[in-house]
mmCIF file of N, CA, C and O in Angstrom:
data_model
loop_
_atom_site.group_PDB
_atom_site.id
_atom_site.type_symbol
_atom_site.label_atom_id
_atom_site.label_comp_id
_atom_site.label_asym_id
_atom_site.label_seq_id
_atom_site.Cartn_x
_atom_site.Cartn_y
_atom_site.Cartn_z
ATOM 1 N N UNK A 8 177.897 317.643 -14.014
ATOM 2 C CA UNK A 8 177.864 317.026 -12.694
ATOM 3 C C UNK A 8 176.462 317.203 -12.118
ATOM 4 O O UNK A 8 175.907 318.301 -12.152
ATOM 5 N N UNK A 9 175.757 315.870 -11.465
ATOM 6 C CA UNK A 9 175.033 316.111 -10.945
ATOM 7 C C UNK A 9 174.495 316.803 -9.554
ATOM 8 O O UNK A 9 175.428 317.593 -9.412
ATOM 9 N N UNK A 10 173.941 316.965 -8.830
ATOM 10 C CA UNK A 10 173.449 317.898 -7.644
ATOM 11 C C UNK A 10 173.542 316.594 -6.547
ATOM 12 O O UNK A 10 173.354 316.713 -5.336
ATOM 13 N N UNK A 11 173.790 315.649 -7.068
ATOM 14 C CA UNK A 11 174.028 314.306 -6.212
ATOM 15 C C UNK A 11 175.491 313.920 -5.936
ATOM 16 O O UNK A 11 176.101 313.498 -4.954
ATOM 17 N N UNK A 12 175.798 314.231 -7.178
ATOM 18 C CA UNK A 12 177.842 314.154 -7.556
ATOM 19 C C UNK A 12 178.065 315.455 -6.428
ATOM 20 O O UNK A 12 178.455 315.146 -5.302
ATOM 21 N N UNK A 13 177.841 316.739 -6.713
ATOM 22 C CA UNK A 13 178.361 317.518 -5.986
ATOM 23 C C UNK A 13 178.109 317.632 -4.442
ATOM 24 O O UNK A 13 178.707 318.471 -3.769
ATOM 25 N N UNK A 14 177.106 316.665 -3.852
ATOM 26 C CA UNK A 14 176.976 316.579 -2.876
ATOM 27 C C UNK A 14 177.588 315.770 -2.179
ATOM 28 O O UNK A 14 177.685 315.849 -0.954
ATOM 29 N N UNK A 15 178.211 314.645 -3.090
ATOM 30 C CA UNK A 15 178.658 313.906 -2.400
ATOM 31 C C UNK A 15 180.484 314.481 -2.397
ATOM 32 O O UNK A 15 181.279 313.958 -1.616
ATOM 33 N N UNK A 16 180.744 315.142 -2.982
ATOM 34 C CA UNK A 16 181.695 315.755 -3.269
ATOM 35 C C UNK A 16 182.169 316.284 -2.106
ATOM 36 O O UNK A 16 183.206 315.887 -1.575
ATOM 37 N N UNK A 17 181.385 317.273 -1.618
ATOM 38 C CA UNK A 17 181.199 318.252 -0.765
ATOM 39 C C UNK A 17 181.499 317.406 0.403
ATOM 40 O O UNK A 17 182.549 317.638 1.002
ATOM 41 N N UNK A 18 180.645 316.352 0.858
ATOM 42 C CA UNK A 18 180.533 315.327 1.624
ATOM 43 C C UNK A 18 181.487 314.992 2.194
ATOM 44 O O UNK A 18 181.662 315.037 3.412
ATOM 45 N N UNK A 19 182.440 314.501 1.130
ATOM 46 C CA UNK A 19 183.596 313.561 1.289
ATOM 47 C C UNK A 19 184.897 314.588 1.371
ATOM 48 O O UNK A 19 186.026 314.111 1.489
ATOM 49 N N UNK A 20 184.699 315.936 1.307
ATOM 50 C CA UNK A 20 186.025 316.935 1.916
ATOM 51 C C UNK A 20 185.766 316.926 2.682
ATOM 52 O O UNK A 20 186.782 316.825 3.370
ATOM 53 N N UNK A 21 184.303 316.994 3.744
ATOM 54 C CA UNK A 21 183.873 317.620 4.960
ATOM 55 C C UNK A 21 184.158 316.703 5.690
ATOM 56 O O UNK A 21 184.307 317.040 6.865
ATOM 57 N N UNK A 22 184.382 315.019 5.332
ATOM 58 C CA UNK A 22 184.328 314.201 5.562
ATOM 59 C C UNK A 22 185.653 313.569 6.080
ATOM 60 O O UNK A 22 185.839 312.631 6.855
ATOM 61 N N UNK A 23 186.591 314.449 5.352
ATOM 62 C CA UNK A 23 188.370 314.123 5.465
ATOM 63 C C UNK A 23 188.564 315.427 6.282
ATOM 64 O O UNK A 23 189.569 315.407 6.992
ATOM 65 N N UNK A 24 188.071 316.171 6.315
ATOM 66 C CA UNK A 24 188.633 317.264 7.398
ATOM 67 C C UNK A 24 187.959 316.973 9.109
ATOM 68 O O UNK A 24 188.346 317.500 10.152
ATOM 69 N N UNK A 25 186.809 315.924 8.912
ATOM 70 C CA UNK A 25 185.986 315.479 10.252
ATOM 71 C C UNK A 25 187.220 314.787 10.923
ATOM 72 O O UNK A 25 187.552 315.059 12.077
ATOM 73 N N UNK A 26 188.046 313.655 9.949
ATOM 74 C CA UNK A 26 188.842 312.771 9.608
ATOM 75 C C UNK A 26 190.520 313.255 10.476
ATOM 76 O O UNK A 26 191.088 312.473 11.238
ATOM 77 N N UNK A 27 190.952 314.366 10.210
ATOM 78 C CA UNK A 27 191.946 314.947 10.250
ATOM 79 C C UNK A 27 191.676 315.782 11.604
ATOM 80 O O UNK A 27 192.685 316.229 12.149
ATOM 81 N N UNK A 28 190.919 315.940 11.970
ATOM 82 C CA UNK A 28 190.029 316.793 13.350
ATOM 83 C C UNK A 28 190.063 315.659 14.390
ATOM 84 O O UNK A 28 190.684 315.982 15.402
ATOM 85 N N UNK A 29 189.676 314.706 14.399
ATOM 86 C CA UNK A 29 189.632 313.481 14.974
ATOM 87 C C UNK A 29 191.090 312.776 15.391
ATOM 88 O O UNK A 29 191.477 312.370 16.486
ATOM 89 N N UNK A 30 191.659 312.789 14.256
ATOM 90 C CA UNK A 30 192.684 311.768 14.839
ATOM 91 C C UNK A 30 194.221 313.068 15.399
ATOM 92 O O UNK A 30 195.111 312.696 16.163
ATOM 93 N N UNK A 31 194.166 314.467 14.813
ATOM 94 C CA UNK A 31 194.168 315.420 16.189
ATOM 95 C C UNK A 31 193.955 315.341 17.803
ATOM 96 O O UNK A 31 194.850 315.241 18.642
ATOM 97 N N UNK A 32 192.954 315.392 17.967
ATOM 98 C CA UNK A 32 191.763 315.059 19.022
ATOM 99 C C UNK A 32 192.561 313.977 19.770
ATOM 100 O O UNK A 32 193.238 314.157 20.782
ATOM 101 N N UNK A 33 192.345 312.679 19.023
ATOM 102 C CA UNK A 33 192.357 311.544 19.775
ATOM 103 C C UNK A 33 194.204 311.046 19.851
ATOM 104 O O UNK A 33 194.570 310.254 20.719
ATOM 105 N N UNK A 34 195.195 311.636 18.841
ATOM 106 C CA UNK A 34 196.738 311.072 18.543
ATOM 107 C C UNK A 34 196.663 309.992 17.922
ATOM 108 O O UNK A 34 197.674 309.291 17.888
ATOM 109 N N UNK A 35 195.618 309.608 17.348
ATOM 110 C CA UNK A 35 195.787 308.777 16.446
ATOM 111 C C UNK A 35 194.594 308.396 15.139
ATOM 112 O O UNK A 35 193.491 308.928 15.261
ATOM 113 N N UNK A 36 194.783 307.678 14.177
ATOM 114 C CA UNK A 36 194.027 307.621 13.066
ATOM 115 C C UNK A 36 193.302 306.198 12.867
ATOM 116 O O UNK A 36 192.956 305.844 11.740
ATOM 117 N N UNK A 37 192.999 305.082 14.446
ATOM 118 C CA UNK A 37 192.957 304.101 13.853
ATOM 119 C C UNK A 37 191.402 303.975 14.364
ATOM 120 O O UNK A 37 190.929 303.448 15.371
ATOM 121 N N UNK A 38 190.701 304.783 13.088
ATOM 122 C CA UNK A 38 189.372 304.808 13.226
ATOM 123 C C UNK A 38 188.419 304.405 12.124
ATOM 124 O O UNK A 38 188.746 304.582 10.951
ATOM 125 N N UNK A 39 187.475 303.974 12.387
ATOM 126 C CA UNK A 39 186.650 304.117 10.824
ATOM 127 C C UNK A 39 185.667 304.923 10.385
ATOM 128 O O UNK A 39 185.225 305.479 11.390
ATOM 129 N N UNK A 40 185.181 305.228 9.593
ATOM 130 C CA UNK A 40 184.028 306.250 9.320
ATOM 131 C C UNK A 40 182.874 305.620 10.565
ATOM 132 O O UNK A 40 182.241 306.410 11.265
ATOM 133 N N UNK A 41 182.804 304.928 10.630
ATOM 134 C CA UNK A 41 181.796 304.266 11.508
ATOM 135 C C UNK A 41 181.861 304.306 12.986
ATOM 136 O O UNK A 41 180.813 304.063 13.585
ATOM 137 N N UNK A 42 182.865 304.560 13.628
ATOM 138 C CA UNK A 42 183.037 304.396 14.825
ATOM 139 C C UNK A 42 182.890 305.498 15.373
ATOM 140 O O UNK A 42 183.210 306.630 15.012
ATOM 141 N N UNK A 43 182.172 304.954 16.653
ATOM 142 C CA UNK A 43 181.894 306.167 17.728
ATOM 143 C C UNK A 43 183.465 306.925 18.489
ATOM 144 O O UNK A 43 184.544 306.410 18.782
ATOM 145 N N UNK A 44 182.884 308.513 18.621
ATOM 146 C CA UNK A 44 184.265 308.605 19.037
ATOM 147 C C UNK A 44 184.695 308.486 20.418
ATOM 148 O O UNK A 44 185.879 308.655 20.708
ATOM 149 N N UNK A 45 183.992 308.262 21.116
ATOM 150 C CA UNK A 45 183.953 307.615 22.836
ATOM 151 C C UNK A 45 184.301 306.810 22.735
ATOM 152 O O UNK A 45 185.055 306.531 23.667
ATOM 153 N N UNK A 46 184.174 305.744 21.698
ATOM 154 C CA UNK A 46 184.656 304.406 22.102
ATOM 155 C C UNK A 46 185.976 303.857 20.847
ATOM 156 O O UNK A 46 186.305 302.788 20.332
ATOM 157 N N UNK A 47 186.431 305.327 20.775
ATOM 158 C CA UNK A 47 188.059 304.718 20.324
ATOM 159 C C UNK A 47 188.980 305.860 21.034
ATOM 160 O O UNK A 47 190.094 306.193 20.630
ATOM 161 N N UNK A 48 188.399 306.325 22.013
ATOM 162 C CA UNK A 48 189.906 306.666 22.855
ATOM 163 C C UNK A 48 189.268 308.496 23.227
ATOM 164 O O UNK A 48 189.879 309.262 23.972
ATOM 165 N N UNK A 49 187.975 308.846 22.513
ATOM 166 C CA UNK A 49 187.688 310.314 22.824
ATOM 167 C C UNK A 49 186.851 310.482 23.845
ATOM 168 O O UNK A 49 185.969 309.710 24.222
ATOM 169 N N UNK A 50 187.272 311.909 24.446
ATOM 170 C CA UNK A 50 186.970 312.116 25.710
ATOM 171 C C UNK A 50 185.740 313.393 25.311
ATOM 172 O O UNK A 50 185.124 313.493 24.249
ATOM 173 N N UNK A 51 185.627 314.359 26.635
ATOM 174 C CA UNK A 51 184.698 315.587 26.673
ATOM 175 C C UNK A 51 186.191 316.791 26.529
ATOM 176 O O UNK A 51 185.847 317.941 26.257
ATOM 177 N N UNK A 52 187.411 316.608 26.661
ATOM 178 C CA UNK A 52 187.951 317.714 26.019
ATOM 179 C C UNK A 52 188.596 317.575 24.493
ATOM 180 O O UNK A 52 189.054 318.468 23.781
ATOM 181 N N UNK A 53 188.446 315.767 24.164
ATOM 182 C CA UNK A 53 188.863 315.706 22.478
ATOM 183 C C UNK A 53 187.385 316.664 22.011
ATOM 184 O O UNK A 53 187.579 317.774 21.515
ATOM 185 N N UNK A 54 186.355 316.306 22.149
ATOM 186 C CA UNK A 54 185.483 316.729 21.662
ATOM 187 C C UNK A 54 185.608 318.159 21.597
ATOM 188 O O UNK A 54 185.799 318.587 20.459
ATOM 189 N N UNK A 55 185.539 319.202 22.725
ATOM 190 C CA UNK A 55 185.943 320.396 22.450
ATOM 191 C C UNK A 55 186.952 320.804 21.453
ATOM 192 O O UNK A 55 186.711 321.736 20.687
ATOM 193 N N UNK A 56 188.422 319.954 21.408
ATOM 194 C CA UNK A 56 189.293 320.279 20.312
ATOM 195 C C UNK A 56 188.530 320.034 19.005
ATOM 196 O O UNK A 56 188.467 320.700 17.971
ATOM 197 N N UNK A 57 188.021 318.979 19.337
ATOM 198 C CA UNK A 57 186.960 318.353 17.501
ATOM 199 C C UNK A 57 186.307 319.848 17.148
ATOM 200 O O UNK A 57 186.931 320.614 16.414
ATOM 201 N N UNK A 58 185.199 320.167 17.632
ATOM 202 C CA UNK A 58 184.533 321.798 17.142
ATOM 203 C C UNK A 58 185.026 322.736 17.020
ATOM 204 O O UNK A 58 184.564 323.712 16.429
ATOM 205 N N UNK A 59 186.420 322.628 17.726
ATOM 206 C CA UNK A 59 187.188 323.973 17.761
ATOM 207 C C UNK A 59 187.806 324.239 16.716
ATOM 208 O O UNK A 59 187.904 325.377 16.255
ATOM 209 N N UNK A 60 188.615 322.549 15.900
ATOM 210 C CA UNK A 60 189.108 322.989 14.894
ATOM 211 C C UNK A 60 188.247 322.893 13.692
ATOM 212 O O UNK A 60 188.163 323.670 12.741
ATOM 213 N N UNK A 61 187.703 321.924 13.896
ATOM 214 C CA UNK A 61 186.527 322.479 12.457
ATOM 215 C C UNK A 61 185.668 323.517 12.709
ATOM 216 O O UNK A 61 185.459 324.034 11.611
ATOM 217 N N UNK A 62 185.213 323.953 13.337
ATOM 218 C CA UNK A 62 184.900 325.433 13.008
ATOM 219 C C UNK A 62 186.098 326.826 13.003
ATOM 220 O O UNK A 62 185.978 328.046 12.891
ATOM 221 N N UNK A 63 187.071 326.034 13.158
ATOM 222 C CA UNK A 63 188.433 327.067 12.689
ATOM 223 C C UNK A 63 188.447 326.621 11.425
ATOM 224 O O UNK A 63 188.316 327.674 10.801
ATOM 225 N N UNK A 64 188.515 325.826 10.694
ATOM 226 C CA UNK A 64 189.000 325.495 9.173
ATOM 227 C C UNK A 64 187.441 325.381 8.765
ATOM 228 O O UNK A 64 187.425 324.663 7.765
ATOM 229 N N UNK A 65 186.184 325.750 9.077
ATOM 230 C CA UNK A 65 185.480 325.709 8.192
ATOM 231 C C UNK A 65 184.782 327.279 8.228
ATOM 232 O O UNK A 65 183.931 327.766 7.482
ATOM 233 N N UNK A 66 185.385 327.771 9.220
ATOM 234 C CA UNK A 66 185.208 329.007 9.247
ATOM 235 C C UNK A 66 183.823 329.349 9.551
ATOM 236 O O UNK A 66 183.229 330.169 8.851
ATOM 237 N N UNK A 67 183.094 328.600 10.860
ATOM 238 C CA UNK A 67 181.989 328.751 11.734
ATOM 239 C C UNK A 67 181.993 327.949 12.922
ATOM 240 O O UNK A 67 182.495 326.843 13.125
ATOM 241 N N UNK A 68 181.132 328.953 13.903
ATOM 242 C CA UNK A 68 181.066 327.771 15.158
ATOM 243 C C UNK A 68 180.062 326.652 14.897
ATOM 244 O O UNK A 68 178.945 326.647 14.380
ATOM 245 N N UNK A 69 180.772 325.783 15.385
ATOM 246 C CA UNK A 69 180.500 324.660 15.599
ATOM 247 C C UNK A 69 180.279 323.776 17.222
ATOM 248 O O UNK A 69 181.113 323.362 18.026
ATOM 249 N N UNK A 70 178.550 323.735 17.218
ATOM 250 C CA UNK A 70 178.818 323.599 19.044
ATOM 251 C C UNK A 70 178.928 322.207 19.551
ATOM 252 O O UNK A 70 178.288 321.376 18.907
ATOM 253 N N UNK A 71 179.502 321.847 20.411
ATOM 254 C CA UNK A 71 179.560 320.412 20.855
ATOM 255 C C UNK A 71 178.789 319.429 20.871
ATOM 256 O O UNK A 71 179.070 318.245 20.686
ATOM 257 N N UNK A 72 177.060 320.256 21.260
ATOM 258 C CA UNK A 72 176.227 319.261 20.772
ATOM 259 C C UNK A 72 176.139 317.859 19.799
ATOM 260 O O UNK A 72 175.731 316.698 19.825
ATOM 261 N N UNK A 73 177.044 319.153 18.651
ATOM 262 C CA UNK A 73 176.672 318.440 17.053
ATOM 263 C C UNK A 73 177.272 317.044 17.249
ATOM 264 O O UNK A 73 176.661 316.010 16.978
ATOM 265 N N UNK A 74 178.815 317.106 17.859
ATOM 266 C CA UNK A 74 179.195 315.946 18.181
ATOM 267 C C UNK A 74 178.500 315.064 19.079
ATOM 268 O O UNK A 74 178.281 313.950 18.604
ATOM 269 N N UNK A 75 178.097 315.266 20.248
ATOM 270 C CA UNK A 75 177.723 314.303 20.856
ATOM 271 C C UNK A 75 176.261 314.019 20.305
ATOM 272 O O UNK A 75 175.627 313.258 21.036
ATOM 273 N N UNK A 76 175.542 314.493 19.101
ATOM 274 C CA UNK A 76 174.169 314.257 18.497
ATOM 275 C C UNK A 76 174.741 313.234 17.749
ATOM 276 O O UNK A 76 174.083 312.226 17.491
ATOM 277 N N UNK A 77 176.315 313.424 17.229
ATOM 278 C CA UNK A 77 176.549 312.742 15.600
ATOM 279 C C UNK A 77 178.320 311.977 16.046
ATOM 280 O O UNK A 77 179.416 312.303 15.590
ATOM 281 N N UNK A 78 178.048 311.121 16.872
ATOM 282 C CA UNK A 78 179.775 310.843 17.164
ATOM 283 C C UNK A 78 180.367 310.167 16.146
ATOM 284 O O UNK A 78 181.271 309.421 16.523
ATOM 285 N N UNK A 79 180.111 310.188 14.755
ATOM 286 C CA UNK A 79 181.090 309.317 14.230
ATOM 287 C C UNK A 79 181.264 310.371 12.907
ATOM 288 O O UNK A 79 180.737 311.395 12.473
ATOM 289 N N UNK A 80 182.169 309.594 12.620
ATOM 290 C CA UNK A 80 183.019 310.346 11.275
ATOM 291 C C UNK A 80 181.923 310.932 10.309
ATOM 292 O O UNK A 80 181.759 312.129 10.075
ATOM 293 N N UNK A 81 181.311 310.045 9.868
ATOM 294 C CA UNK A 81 180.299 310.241 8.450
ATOM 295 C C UNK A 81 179.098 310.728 8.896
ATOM 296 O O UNK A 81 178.310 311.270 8.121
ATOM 297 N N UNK A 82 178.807 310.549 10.439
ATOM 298 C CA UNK A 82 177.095 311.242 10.977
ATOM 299 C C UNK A 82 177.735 312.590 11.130
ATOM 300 O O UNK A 82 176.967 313.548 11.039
ATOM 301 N N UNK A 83 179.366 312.905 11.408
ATOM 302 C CA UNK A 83 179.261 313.962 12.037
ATOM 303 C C UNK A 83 179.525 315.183 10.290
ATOM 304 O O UNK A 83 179.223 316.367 10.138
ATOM 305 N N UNK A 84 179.985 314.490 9.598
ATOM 306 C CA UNK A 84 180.459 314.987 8.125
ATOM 307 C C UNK A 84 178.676 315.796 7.234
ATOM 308 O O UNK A 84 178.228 316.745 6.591
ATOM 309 N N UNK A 85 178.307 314.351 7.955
ATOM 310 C CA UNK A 85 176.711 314.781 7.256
ATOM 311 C C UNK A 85 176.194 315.521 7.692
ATOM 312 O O UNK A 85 175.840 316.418 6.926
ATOM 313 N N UNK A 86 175.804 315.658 9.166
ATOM 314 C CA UNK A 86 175.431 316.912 9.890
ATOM 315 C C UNK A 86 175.797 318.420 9.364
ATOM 316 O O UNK A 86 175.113 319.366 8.974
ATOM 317 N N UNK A 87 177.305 318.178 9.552
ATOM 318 C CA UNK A 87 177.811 319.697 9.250
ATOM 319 C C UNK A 87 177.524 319.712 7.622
ATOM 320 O O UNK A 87 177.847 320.774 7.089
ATOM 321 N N UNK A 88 177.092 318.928 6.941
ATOM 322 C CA UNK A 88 176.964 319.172 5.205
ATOM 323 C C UNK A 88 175.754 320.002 5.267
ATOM 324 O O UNK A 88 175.507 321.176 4.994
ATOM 325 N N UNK A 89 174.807 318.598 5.898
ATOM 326 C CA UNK A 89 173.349 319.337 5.996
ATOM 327 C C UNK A 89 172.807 320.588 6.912
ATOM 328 O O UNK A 89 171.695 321.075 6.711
ATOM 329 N N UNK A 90 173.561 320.992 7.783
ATOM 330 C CA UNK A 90 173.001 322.071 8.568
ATOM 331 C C UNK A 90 173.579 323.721 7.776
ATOM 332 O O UNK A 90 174.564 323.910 7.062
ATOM 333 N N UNK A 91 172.775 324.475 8.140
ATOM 334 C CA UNK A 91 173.796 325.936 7.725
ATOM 335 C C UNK A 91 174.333 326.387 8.967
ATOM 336 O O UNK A 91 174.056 326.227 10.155
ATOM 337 N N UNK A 92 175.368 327.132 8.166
ATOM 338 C CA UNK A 92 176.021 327.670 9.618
ATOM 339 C C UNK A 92 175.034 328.311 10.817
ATOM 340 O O UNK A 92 175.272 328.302 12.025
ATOM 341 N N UNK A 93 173.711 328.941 10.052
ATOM 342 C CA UNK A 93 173.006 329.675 11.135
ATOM 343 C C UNK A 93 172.118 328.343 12.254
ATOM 344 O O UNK A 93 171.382 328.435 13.237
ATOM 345 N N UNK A 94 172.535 327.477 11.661
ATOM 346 C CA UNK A 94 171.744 326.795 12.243
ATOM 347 C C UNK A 94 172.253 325.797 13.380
ATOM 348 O O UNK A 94 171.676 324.848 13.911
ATOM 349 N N UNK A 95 173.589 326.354 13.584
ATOM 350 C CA UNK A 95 174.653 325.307 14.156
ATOM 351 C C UNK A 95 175.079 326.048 15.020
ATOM 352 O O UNK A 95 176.013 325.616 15.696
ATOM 353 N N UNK A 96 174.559 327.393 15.298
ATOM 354 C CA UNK A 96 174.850 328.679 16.102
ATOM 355 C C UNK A 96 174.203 328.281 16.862
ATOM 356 O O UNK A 96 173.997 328.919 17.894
#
């Protein structure tokens, strides 16, 4: 496997748990990787639930910023791929 395969690997769990955090958040799933999450139904306390539970299931904080830097599924998947935890502190 390449260092490209496993990244994208990595990617695309971080990517279904952004996924599963979200439609939590919002009560529903009718979103796309693409869409902002303000403008399918999320507020300033979905967002708090959004960091709260992925940094419960990824096992770091995660601060709100990140979301409102990265509101969509795949900016916000990539972010948390590419940052380290110390850096998200």
């Amino acid at each position: 496997m390449t260092a490209t395969e496993s990244d994208t690997r990595g990617t695309g769990e971080l990517t279904e748990r952004v996924r599963t955090a979200w439609a939590d958040a919002l009560g529903h799933d009718e979103f796309t990787d693409q869409d902002h999450f303000f403008q399918v139904g999320g507020h300033s306390l979905g967002a708090l639930q959004v960091v709260r539970d992925l940094g419960a299931d990824l096992g770091r904080k995660i601060p709100v910023r990140v979301l409102f830097r990265n509101p969509t599924v795949g900016g916000l998947a990539q972010a948390l791929a590419a940052e380290s935890p110390e850096a998200l502190a």
